[in-house]
Amino acid sequence: MTNRQRIAVLGATGSIGDSTLAILAAHSDNFDVYALSGHQRLDKLLQLCQQFNPARVCVPVDKVDDFAAKLAQAGLDSEVIGGPAGLDDIASDSQVDAVVAAIVGAAGLSSTLKAARAGKRILLANKEALVMAGQVMISLVKTHGATLLPIDSEHNAIFQCLPPSIQQDNTQIHKSSYGVRKLWLTASGGPFLQHSFAHMQQAGVAEAVKHPNWSMGQKISVDSATMMNKGLELIEACHLFDLPEDKINVVIHPQSIIHSMVEYNDGSYLAQLGSPDMKTPIAHALSYPERIDSGSQPLDLFALSALEFIAPDLQKFACLRLARQAMQAGTQATIVLNAANEIAVEAFLAERIRLTDIADINEQALSQVKVASLTADASIDDILAIDDAARRYTQTLIGQMAGQIAGQMV
Ligand code: NAD
Ligand code: MG
């Protein structure tokens, strides 16, 4: 690669953080780890600081002093800053070339928008930012000359299967000469694909977060079990590729070898294949338009017995249906769905509700939280006000439900 890039990894202690830093460590000639952030597991963040010696580190506000003391003890002089303001500061730091947006949930929104406003190269894992603020995000990227590279594996696959002119300007997808007819998002179906709804109702946390093909953080693992993840990805794809939801199909492909497809009007389907390893899309985005070794295992084509494709069951995986419904209703609805889902997933992880309650809670929030439609020029405050209303509604609903559900849980 030509120039050594300075990288900020926001969410460095998570699963995407791990995969990203493994690649950065293997390519230290090309990349300098300029900044890191972590919210929990600060002992792990300390080890990462010892390994990469970043110029700046962001931790929760109340941990800044303690973390700075630990760094000093270790003989490191990284600057320690705190909280959401610290994340925003790193995302817009003039020294940073690329921001890896790998914080989970709404907590990643502000810094991702800051990176867009600062015209950075953004490697986006935090799909919730697009679900909450897709239009605002895409418009900031365009106005400020930022580059948005998806690292969610499905979106990265679609990006790779599109011609360079659409990669550079998503509105070009509408030009009939490019012939894009549809996008196909593949889904593994998660740990309950082969189980009944009744089985899902009784599933505990350990079973729900045990994904058959991917090793990921807890929230996205639960989202995969309910297929809310594919719903969020559907909304993410609408924004990234400037298409309505009815141009994007979802197909269950349990082997997770084809990571998604573009269907062209001459009957061609272009697909990206690879081992289910996030290092591949991350390496693609880090080095785009060049290619570097990601360290992922080559695909053993001879060991693949079959590639299956199954239509999703929208009764069992109602969250997928809700995502389409919310996308049709508008951004205010996708914000409500995302917020309700984050609260419901937390409640499931805390064993307050059952896995299958998540879809019911999300559906109730969508129909009951009354918010005005958002216009394309909505401010972040408008977005956060809706997010907050949906969170408060959902907390109350779960409070009411939890008592009744406790009696039914085994
Ligand atoms: P994770 O839970 O493993 O890591 C999350 C990171 O965010 C950690 O570094 C954590 O400290 C940080 N964080 C959590 N709450 C925070 C807060 N309030 N403020 C600041 N930082 C906070 O999650 P993950 O699996 O790495 O996923 C990260 C994002 O990438 C999610 O949006 C997820 O949907 C997306 N994604 C993940 C995968 C995957 O394979 N893990 C694949 C595609 C997309
Ligand atoms: Mg994905």
XYZ file of C-alpha atoms and ligand atoms in Angstrom:
455
model
C 0.000 0.000 0.000
C 1.144 3.507 -0.719
C 0.772 5.553 2.491
C 0.834 4.344 6.072
C -2.675 4.963 7.412
C -3.380 6.094 10.966
C -6.317 4.123 12.332
C -8.705 4.750 15.219
C -10.466 1.610 16.451
C -13.597 2.584 18.389
C -14.840 -0.514 20.218
C -11.353 -2.046 20.262
C -12.130 -4.521 23.057
C -14.990 -6.233 21.208
C -15.177 -8.996 18.654
C -14.773 -6.698 15.612
C -12.014 -4.897 17.531
C -10.189 -8.226 17.957
C -10.371 -9.094 14.263
C -9.334 -5.580 13.218
C -6.344 -5.445 15.542
C -5.176 -8.892 14.413
C -4.963 -7.524 10.856
C -3.370 -4.246 11.923
C -0.741 -6.158 13.932
C 0.093 -8.300 10.916
C 0.423 -5.231 8.657
C 2.189 -2.734 10.871
C 4.107 -1.445 7.830
C 0.841 -0.214 6.349
C -1.092 0.850 9.438
C -0.421 2.793 12.597
C -2.853 2.199 15.496
C -3.356 5.841 16.470
C -6.300 5.535 18.886
C -8.304 2.882 20.739
C -11.479 2.906 22.819
C -13.110 0.472 25.227
C -16.061 0.622 27.580
C -15.834 -2.589 29.577
C -12.931 -5.041 29.985
C -10.419 -2.252 30.556
C -7.747 -4.762 31.552
C -7.932 -5.984 27.976
C -7.707 -2.392 26.720
C -4.580 -1.943 28.841
C -2.982 -4.976 27.194
C -3.882 -3.563 23.778
C -2.234 -0.271 24.736
C 0.904 -2.190 25.711
C 0.872 -3.974 22.373
C 0.050 -1.019 20.079
C 1.105 2.073 22.064
C -1.657 4.336 20.663
C -1.347 8.130 20.907
C -4.872 8.417 22.355
C -7.212 6.122 24.326
C -10.846 6.645 25.283
C -12.465 5.012 28.335
C -15.650 5.816 30.329
C -15.401 9.248 32.005
C -15.218 7.838 35.541
C -12.307 5.543 34.585
C -10.005 8.162 33.020
C -7.806 8.822 36.078
C -7.454 5.203 37.058
C -6.646 4.144 33.498
C -4.114 6.967 33.065
C -2.379 5.822 36.278
C -2.211 2.240 35.012
C -0.759 3.377 31.694
C 1.866 5.465 33.501
C 2.767 2.453 35.662
C 3.252 0.466 32.466
C 5.556 3.215 31.159
C 3.148 4.385 28.449
C 2.302 7.993 27.673
C -0.912 7.657 25.637
C -3.334 10.513 26.231
C -6.442 9.238 28.052
C -9.776 10.896 27.350
C -13.278 9.973 28.455
C -16.830 9.204 27.446
C -18.884 10.088 24.362
C -17.086 13.447 23.984
C -13.758 11.600 23.906
C -15.053 9.243 21.200
C -16.270 12.219 19.154
C -12.896 13.881 19.589
C -10.994 10.845 18.309
C -13.405 10.341 15.393
C -12.723 13.875 14.173
C -9.013 14.060 15.132
C -7.053 15.576 12.236
C -4.346 12.905 12.691
C -6.789 10.059 11.969
C -7.129 8.716 8.418
C -9.625 5.918 9.053
C -12.119 5.219 11.824
C -13.230 1.662 12.518
C -16.753 2.128 13.930
C -17.046 -1.042 16.018
C -18.987 0.132 19.071
C -22.200 -1.828 19.561
C -25.610 -0.157 19.473
C -26.749 3.459 19.672
C -23.607 4.296 21.700
C -21.715 4.245 18.396
C -23.916 6.771 16.606
C -22.418 10.089 17.612
C -18.774 9.231 16.895
C -19.706 7.660 13.544
C -21.494 10.845 12.512
C -18.505 12.896 13.696
C -16.205 10.822 11.521
C -18.492 11.482 8.544
C -18.553 15.212 9.264
C -14.749 15.202 9.474
C -14.519 13.562 6.028
C -12.839 10.389 7.288
C -12.612 7.006 5.747
C -15.174 5.110 7.853
C -15.080 1.324 8.204
C -18.578 0.700 9.441
C -19.452 -2.277 11.638
C -21.938 -0.344 13.785
C -25.063 -1.046 11.727
C -27.262 0.586 14.377
C -25.893 4.004 13.274
C -27.447 3.545 9.831
C -30.670 2.121 11.255
C -31.054 5.233 13.435
C -29.675 7.890 11.146
C -29.169 6.425 7.676
C -30.228 9.470 5.688
C -28.302 11.901 7.880
C -25.213 9.698 7.773
C -25.218 9.226 3.982
C -25.799 12.923 3.426
C -22.906 13.869 5.795
C -20.637 11.403 4.005
C -21.443 13.036 0.662
C -21.265 16.639 1.851
C -17.946 16.209 3.647
C -16.269 13.870 1.171
C -16.011 10.975 3.623
C -15.677 7.387 2.391
C -18.044 4.802 3.821
C -16.875 1.200 3.581
C -19.158 -1.477 5.033
C -17.536 -4.227 7.088
C -20.733 -6.018 7.973
C -19.968 -9.152 5.937
C -23.166 -9.105 3.839
C -22.854 -5.449 2.896
C -19.164 -5.805 2.239
C -19.992 -8.729 -0.067
C -22.585 -6.671 -1.982
C -20.169 -3.738 -2.180
C -17.561 -6.038 -3.712
C -20.105 -7.347 -6.270
C -21.045 -3.849 -7.493
C -19.168 -1.924 -10.203
C -16.681 0.760 -8.980
C -18.915 3.650 -10.076
C -21.718 2.465 -7.785
C -19.182 1.799 -5.001
C -18.170 5.454 -5.255
C -21.670 6.917 -5.649
C -24.573 4.774 -4.451
C -27.184 6.739 -6.433
C -25.654 5.303 -9.615
C -27.353 2.015 -8.722
C -30.514 3.433 -10.332
C -28.867 3.842 -13.743
C -30.447 1.179 -15.895
C -27.186 0.680 -17.784
C -25.687 -0.966 -14.673
C -28.569 -3.466 -14.662
C -28.847 -4.070 -10.913
C -32.196 -5.795 -10.353
C -32.072 -6.884 -6.711
C -29.794 -7.501 -3.767
C -29.798 -10.784 -1.860
C -28.789 -10.729 1.792
C -27.817 -14.154 3.032
C -28.562 -15.178 6.629
C -27.306 -18.191 8.536
C -30.685 -18.646 10.270
C -28.899 -18.609 13.652
C -28.919 -21.308 16.340
C -32.698 -21.967 16.145
C -33.075 -22.579 12.431
C -33.720 -26.296 12.980
C -35.693 -25.855 16.212
C -39.386 -25.194 16.801
C -40.796 -21.919 18.088
C -41.691 -23.756 21.311
C -38.024 -24.666 21.733
C -37.021 -21.031 21.115
C -39.483 -19.904 23.797
C -37.627 -21.914 26.412
C -34.080 -21.160 25.239
C -31.663 -19.692 27.762
C -28.933 -17.127 27.143
C -26.129 -19.655 26.604
C -28.022 -21.435 23.827
C -29.158 -18.197 22.175
C -25.668 -16.663 21.953
C -24.044 -19.831 20.604
C -23.948 -19.023 16.912
C -23.342 -21.978 14.563
C -20.864 -20.186 12.239
C -19.705 -16.851 13.659
C -18.144 -15.822 16.957
C -19.531 -12.373 17.860
C -20.471 -10.018 20.707
C -23.517 -10.871 22.854
C -25.945 -8.318 21.445
C -25.463 -9.248 17.790
C -25.539 -12.942 18.747
C -29.002 -12.532 20.297
C -30.040 -10.474 17.248
C -28.924 -13.382 15.064
C -30.985 -15.833 17.109
C -34.160 -13.737 16.580
C -33.078 -12.727 13.038
C -33.419 -9.092 14.145
C -29.837 -8.868 12.932
C -30.989 -9.566 9.369
C -33.763 -7.025 9.850
C -31.252 -4.374 10.936
C -29.052 -5.395 8.000
C -31.967 -4.989 5.599
C -32.381 -1.382 6.780
C -28.596 -0.902 6.670
C -28.556 -2.145 3.048
C -31.393 0.218 2.018
C -29.280 3.182 3.157
C -25.911 1.952 1.939
C -27.163 1.041 -1.521
C -29.974 3.592 -1.890
C -32.701 1.006 -2.532
C -36.219 0.464 -1.143
C -36.738 -2.611 1.022
C -38.657 -4.488 -1.687
C -35.507 -4.553 -3.838
C -33.670 -6.497 -1.144
C -34.410 -10.171 -0.566
C -33.338 -12.243 2.411
C -32.418 -15.877 1.954
C -31.263 -18.301 4.631
C -28.019 -19.976 3.663
C -26.986 -22.038 6.692
C -23.382 -22.660 5.565
C -22.471 -18.906 5.593
C -20.156 -19.353 2.606
C -21.900 -16.978 0.197
C -21.925 -13.695 2.095
C -24.514 -11.992 -0.168
C -25.319 -11.444 -3.838
C -26.252 -8.880 -6.463
C -28.807 -9.967 -9.058
C -28.382 -8.304 -12.472
C -31.051 -8.002 -15.142
C -29.198 -10.258 -17.601
C -29.759 -13.123 -15.161
C -26.277 -12.987 -13.595
C -25.940 -13.310 -9.837
C -22.603 -12.045 -8.526
C -21.721 -13.456 -5.133
C -18.797 -13.060 -2.756
C -17.689 -16.301 -1.092
C -15.283 -16.958 1.730
C -14.806 -18.600 5.097
C -17.104 -17.115 7.752
C -14.410 -14.871 9.237
C -14.864 -11.120 9.780
C -11.158 -10.607 9.037
C -11.956 -10.868 5.316
C -14.400 -7.924 5.052
C -12.336 -5.889 7.537
C -9.126 -6.425 5.537
C -11.004 -5.551 2.352
C -12.184 -2.254 3.800
C -8.825 -1.425 5.412
C -6.920 -1.824 2.157
C -9.631 -0.923 -0.408
C -9.160 -0.694 -3.350
C -6.034 -2.813 -2.849
C -6.029 -6.282 -1.240
C -4.004 -7.531 1.709
C -3.728 -10.907 3.421
C -6.450 -11.017 6.086
C -5.144 -14.113 7.847
C -8.480 -15.915 7.347
C -8.483 -19.594 6.376
C -8.795 -20.236 2.636
C -12.094 -21.802 1.679
C -11.834 -25.574 1.278
C -14.190 -25.969 -1.685
C -13.774 -29.751 -1.755
C -14.938 -30.020 1.850
C -18.206 -28.186 1.108
C -20.894 -30.806 0.655
C -23.745 -28.500 -0.327
C -24.871 -24.900 -0.349
C -28.495 -24.617 0.760
C -30.968 -21.761 0.325
C -34.160 -21.568 2.406
C -36.940 -18.956 2.602
C -37.128 -17.403 6.101
C -40.150 -18.280 8.264
C -41.574 -14.854 9.145
C -43.862 -16.255 11.864
C -40.957 -17.747 13.765
C -38.632 -14.840 12.992
C -41.125 -11.981 13.306
C -38.336 -9.408 13.805
C -37.497 -9.684 10.125
C -41.075 -8.826 9.207
C -40.999 -5.888 11.651
C -37.858 -4.483 10.052
C -39.549 -4.363 6.615
C -42.602 -2.766 8.192
C -40.463 -0.137 9.959
C -38.464 0.629 6.813
C -41.701 1.222 4.917
C -43.001 3.488 7.700
C -39.878 5.689 7.782
C -36.820 6.564 9.851
C -38.818 7.383 13.005
C -40.019 3.754 12.990
C -36.553 2.260 12.432
C -35.267 4.333 15.380
C -38.081 2.998 17.586
C -37.439 -0.575 16.462
C -33.701 -0.305 17.125
C -34.160 1.261 20.578
C -36.860 -1.206 21.664
C -34.726 -4.078 20.464
C -31.627 -2.902 22.374
C -33.629 -2.690 25.596
C -35.339 -6.027 24.979
C -32.032 -7.781 24.215
C -30.538 -6.389 27.443
C -33.568 -7.702 29.358
C -33.177 -11.139 27.761
C -29.451 -11.210 28.611
C -30.417 -10.284 32.199
C -32.890 -13.226 32.149
C -35.892 -10.964 32.705
C -37.776 -11.992 29.554
C -37.799 -14.911 27.116
C -36.072 -14.830 23.737
C -39.387 -14.904 21.882
C -40.682 -11.927 23.887
C -38.188 -9.713 22.052
C -40.264 -9.724 18.847
C -43.501 -9.069 20.767
C -41.911 -6.161 22.621
C -40.502 -4.705 19.406
C -43.912 -5.006 17.727
C -45.687 -3.292 20.607
C -43.141 -0.483 20.658
C -43.579 0.027 16.901
C -47.326 0.327 17.217
C -47.516 2.190 20.555
C -44.668 4.734 20.607
C -46.220 7.765 18.972
C -43.628 9.903 17.238
C -43.828 12.399 14.405
C -42.340 11.551 11.009
C -38.756 12.659 10.561
C -37.707 14.751 7.601
C -34.459 14.140 5.719
C -32.838 17.145 7.475
C -33.602 15.840 10.997
C -31.068 16.790 13.662
C -29.318 14.356 15.951
C -31.402 15.737 18.804
C -34.598 14.829 16.912
C -33.250 11.311 16.426
C -32.174 10.931 20.045
C -35.541 12.224 21.305
C -37.326 9.395 19.464
C -34.708 6.888 20.629
C -35.250 8.042 24.217
C -39.066 7.862 24.016
C -38.856 4.314 22.645
C -36.395 3.235 25.342
C -38.604 4.613 28.119
C -41.717 2.956 26.682
C -39.906 -0.370 26.352
C -38.447 -0.262 29.869
C -41.934 0.289 31.291
C -43.416 -2.460 29.144
C -40.737 -4.916 30.223
C -41.253 -3.920 33.859
C -44.939 -4.831 33.480
C -44.218 -8.037 31.582
C -41.332 -9.324 33.667
C -43.517 -10.219 36.647
C -45.919 -12.256 34.498
C -43.121 -13.909 32.515
C -41.110 -14.916 35.600
C -43.871 -17.425 36.425
C -43.687 -18.967 32.931
C -39.900 -19.275 32.658
C -38.293 -22.588 33.505
P -18.858 -6.505 21.190
O -19.921 -6.495 22.231
O -17.946 -7.675 21.099
O -17.962 -5.181 21.311
C -18.560 -3.918 21.449
C -17.536 -2.829 21.672
O -18.256 -1.615 21.944
C -16.603 -3.075 22.879
O -15.337 -2.540 22.606
C -17.286 -2.265 23.997
O -16.378 -1.864 24.998
C -17.815 -1.081 23.214
N -18.976 -0.453 23.872
C -20.080 -1.089 24.360
N -20.920 -0.190 24.920
C -20.332 1.023 24.793
C -20.683 2.346 25.190
N -21.826 2.600 25.848
N -19.831 3.360 24.896
C -18.672 3.120 24.252
N -18.273 1.898 23.850
C -19.093 0.859 24.113
O -19.633 -6.292 19.779
P -19.168 -6.756 18.321
O -19.682 -8.114 18.041
O -17.720 -6.467 18.110
O -20.052 -5.774 17.415
C -19.727 -4.403 17.268
C -20.597 -3.818 16.171
O -20.271 -4.486 14.944
C -22.107 -4.046 16.382
O -22.807 -2.941 15.901
C -22.410 -5.261 15.526
O -23.731 -5.285 15.063
C -21.428 -5.060 14.374
N -21.036 -6.298 13.684
C -20.399 -7.279 14.378
C -20.034 -8.464 13.732
C -19.291 -9.553 14.461
O -18.946 -10.546 13.823
N -19.021 -9.430 15.722
C -20.351 -8.626 12.376
C -20.979 -7.596 11.702
C -21.330 -6.427 12.375
Mg -23.751 -9.287 9.064
